[in-house]
N, CA, C and O atoms as a printed pandas DataFrame, in Angstrom:
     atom_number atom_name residue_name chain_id  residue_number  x_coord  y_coord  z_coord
0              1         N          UNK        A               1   11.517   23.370   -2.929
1              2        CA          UNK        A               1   11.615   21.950   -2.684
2              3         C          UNK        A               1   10.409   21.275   -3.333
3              4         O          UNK        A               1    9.233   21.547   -3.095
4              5         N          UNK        A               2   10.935   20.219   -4.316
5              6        CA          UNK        A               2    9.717   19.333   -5.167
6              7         C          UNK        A               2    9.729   17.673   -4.599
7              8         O          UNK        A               2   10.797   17.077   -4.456
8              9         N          UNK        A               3    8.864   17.255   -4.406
9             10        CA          UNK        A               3    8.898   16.302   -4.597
10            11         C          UNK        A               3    7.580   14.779   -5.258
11            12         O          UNK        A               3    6.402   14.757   -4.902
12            13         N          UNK        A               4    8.186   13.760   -6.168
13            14        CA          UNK        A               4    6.771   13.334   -6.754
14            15         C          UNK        A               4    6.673   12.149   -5.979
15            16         O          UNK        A               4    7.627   11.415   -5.720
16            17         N          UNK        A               5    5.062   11.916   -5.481
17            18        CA          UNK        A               5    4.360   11.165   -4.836
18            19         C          UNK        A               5    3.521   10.836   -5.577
19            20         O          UNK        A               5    2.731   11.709   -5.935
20            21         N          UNK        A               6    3.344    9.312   -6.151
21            22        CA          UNK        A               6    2.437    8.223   -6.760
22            23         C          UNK        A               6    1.943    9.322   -8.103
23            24         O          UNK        A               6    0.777    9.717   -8.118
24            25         N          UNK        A               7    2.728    9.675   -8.983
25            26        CA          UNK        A               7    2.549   10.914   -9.998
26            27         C          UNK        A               7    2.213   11.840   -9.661
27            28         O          UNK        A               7    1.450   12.363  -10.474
28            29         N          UNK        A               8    2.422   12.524   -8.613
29            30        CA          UNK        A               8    1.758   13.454   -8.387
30            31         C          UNK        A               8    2.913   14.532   -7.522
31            32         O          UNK        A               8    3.251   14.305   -6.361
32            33         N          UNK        A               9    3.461   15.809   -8.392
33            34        CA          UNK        A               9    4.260   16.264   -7.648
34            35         C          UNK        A               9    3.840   17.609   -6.365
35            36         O          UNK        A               9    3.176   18.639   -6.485
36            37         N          UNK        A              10    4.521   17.054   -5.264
37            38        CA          UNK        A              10    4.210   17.966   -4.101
38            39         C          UNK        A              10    5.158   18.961   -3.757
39            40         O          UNK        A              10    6.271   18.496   -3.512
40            41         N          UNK        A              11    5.008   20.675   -3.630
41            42        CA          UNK        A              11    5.868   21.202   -3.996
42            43         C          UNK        A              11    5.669   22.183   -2.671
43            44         O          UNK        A              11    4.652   22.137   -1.979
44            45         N          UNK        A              12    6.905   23.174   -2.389
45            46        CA          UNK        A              12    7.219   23.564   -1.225
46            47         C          UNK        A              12    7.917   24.664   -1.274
47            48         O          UNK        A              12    9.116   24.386   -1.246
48            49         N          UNK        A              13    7.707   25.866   -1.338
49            50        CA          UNK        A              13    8.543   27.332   -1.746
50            51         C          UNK        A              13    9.053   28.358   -0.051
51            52         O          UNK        A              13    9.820   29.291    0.186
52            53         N          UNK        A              14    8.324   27.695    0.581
53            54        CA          UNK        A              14    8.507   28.620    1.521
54            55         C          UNK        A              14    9.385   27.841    2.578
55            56         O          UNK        A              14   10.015   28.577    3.336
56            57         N          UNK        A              15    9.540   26.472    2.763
57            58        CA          UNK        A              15   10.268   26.059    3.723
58            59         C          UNK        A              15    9.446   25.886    5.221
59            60         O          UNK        A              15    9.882   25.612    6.340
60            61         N          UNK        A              16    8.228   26.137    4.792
61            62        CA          UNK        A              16    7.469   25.783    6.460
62            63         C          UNK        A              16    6.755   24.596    6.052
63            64         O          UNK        A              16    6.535   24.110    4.943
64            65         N          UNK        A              17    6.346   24.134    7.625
65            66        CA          UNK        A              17    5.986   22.556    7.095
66            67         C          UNK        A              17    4.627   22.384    6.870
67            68         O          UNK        A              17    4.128   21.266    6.740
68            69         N          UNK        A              18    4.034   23.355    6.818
69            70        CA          UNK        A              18    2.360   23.742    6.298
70            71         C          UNK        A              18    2.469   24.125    4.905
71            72         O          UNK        A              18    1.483   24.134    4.169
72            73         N          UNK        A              19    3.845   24.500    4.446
73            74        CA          UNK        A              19    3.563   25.400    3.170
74            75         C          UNK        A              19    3.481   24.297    1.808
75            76         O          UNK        A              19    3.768   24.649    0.664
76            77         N          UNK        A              20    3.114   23.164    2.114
77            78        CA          UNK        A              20    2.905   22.218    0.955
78            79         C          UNK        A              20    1.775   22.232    0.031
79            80         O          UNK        A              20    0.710   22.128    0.640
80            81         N          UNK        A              21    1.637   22.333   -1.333
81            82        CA          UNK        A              21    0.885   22.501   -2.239
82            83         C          UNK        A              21    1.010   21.415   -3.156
83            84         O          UNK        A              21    2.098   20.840   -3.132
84            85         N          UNK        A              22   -0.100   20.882   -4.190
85            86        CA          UNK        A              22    0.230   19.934   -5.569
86            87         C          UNK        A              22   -1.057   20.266   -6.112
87            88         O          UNK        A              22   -1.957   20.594   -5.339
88            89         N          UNK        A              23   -1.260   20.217   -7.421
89            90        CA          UNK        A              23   -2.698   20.890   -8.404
90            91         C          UNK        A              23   -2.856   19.144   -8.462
91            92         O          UNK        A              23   -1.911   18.410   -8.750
92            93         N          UNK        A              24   -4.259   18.649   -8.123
93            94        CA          UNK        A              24   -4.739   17.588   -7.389
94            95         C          UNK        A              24   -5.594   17.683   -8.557
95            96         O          UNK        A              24   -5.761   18.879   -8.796
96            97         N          UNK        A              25   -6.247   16.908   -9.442
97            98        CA          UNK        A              25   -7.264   16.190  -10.362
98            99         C          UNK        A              25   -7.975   18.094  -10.540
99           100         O          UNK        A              25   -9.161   18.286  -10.271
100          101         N          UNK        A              26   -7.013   19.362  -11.028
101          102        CA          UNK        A              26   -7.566   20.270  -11.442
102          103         C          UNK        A              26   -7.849   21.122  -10.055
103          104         O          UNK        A              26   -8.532   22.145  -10.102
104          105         N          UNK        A              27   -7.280   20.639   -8.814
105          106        CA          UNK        A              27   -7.343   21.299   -8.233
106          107         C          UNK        A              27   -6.411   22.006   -7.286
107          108         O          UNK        A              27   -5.545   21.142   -7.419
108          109         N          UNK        A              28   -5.822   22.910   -6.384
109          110        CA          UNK        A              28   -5.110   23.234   -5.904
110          111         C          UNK        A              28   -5.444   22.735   -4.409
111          112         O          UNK        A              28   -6.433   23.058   -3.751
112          113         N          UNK        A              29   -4.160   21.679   -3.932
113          114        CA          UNK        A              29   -4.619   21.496   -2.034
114          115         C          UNK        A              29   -3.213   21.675   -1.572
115          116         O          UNK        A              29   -2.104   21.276   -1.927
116          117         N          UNK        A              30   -3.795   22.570   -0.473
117          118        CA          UNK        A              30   -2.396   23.170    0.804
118          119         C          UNK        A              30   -3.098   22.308    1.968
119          120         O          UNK        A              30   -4.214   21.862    2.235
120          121         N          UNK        A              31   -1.254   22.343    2.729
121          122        CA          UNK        A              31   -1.313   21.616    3.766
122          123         C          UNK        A              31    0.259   21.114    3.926
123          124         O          UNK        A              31    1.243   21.505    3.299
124          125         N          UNK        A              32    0.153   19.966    5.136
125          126        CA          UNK        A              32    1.472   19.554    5.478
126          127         C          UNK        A              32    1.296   18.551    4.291
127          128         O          UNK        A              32    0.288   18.227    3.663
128          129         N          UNK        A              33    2.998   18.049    4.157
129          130        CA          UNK        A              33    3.216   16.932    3.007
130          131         C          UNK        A              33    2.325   15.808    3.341
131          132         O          UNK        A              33    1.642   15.155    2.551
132          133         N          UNK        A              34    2.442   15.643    4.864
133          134        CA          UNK        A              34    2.003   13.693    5.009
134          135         C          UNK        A              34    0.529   13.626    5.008
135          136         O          UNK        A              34   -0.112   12.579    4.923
136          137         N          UNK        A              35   -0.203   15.379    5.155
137          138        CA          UNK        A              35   -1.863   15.266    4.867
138          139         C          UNK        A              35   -1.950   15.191    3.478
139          140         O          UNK        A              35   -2.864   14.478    3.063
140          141         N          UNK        A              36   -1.124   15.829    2.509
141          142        CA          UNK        A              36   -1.321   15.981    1.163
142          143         C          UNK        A              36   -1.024   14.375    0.629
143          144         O          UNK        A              36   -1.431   13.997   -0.470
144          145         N          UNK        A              37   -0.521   13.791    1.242
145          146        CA          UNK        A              37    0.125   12.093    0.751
146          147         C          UNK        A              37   -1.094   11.258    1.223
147          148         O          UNK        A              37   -1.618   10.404    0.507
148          149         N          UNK        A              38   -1.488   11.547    2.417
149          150        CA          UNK        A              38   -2.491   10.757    2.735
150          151         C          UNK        A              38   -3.800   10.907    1.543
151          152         O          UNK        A              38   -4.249    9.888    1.018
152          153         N          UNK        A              39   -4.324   12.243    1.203
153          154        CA          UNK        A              39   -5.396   12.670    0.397
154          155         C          UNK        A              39   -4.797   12.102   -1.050
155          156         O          UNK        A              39   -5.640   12.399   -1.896
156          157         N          UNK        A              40   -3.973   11.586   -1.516
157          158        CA          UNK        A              40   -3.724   11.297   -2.790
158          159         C          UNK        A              40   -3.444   10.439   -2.580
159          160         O          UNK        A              40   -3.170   10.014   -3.702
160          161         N          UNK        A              41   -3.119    9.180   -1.498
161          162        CA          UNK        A              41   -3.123    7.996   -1.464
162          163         C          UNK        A              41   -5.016    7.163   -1.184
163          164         O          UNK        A              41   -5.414    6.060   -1.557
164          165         N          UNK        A              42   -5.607    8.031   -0.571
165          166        CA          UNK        A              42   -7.022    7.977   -0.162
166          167         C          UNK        A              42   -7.534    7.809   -1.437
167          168         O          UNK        A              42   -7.763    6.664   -1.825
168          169         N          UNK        A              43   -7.800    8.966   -2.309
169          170        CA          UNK        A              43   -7.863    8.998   -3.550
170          171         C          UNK        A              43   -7.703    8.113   -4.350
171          172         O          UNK        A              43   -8.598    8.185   -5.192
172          173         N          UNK        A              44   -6.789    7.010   -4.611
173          174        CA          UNK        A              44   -6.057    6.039   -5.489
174          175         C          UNK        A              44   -6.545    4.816   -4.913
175          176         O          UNK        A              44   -6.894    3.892   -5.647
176          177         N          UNK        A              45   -6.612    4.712   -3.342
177          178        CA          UNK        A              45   -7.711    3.398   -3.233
178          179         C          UNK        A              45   -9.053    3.363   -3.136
179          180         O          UNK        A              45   -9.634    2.341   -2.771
180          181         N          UNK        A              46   -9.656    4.434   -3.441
181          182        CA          UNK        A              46  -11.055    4.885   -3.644
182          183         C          UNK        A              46  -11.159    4.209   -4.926
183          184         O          UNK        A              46  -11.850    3.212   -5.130
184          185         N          UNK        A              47  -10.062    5.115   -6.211
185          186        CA          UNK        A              47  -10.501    4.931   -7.871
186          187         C          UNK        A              47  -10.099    3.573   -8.096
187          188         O          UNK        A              47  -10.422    2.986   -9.129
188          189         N          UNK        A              48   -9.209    2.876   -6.921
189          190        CA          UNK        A              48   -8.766    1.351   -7.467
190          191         C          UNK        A              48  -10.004    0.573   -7.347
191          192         O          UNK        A              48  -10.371   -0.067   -8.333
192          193         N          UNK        A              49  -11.098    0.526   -5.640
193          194        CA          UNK        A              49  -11.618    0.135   -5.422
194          195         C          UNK        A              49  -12.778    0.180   -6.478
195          196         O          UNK        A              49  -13.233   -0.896   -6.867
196          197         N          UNK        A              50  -13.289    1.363   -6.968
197          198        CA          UNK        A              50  -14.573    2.096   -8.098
198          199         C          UNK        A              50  -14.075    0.750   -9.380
199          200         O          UNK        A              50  -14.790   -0.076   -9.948
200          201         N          UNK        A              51  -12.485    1.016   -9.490
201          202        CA          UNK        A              51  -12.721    0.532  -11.005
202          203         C          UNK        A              51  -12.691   -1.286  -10.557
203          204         O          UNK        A              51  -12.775   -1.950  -11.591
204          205         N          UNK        A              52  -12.581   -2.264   -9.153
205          206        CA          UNK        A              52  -12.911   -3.274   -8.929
206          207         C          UNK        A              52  -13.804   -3.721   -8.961
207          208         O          UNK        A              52  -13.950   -4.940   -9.058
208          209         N          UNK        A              53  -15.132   -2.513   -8.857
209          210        CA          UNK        A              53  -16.259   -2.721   -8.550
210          211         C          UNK        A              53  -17.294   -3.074   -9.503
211          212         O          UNK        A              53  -18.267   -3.828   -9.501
212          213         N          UNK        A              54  -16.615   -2.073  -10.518
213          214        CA          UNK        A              54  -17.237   -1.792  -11.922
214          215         C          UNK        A              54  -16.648   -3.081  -13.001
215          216         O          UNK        A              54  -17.248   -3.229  -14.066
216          217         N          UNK        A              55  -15.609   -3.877  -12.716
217          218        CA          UNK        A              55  -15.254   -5.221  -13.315
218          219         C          UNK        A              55  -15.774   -6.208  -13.167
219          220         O          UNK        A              55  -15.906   -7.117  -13.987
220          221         N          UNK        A              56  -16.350   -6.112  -11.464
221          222        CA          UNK        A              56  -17.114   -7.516  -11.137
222          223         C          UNK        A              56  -18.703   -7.058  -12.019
223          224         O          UNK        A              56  -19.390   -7.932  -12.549
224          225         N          UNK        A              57  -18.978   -6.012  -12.037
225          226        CA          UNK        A              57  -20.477   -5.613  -12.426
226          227         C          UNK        A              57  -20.947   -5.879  -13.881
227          228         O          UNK        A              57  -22.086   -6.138  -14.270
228          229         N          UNK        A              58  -19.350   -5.704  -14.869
229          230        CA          UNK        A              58  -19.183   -5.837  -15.873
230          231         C          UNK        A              58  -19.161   -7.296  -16.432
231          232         O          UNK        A              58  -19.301   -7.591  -17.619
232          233         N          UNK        A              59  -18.991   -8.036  -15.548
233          234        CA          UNK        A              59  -18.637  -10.181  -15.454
234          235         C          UNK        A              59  -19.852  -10.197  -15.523
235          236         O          UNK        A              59  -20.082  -11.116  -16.308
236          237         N          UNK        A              60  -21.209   -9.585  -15.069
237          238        CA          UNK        A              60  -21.929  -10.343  -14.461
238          239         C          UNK        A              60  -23.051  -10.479  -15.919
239          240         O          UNK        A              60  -24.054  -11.191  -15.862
């Protein structure tokens, strides 16, 4: 079972609800799907926020 979340596909071979995996910015993270969604949604408003930060810094 595959599925892609915000580019990022989360994948599932064993059928248990821990057995979720996705290779994350070079890296490999296990866990349930909705911790693995949360950590790659966390992620994306971190780098949104970094690159907001770095625009206003860039105006100035």
């Amino acid at each position: 079972q595959s599925e892609v979340f915000n580019g990022y596909t989360i994948k599932n071979d064993t059928g248990e609800p821990n057995g979720w995996y996705c290779m994350f910015n070079g890296k490999l993270i296990k866990g349930g799907k909705a911790a693995i969604q949360r950590h790659i949604e966390a992620y994306l408003v971190a780098k949104q926020k970094a690159m907001q930060v770095q625009a206003q810094q860039q105006k100035k």
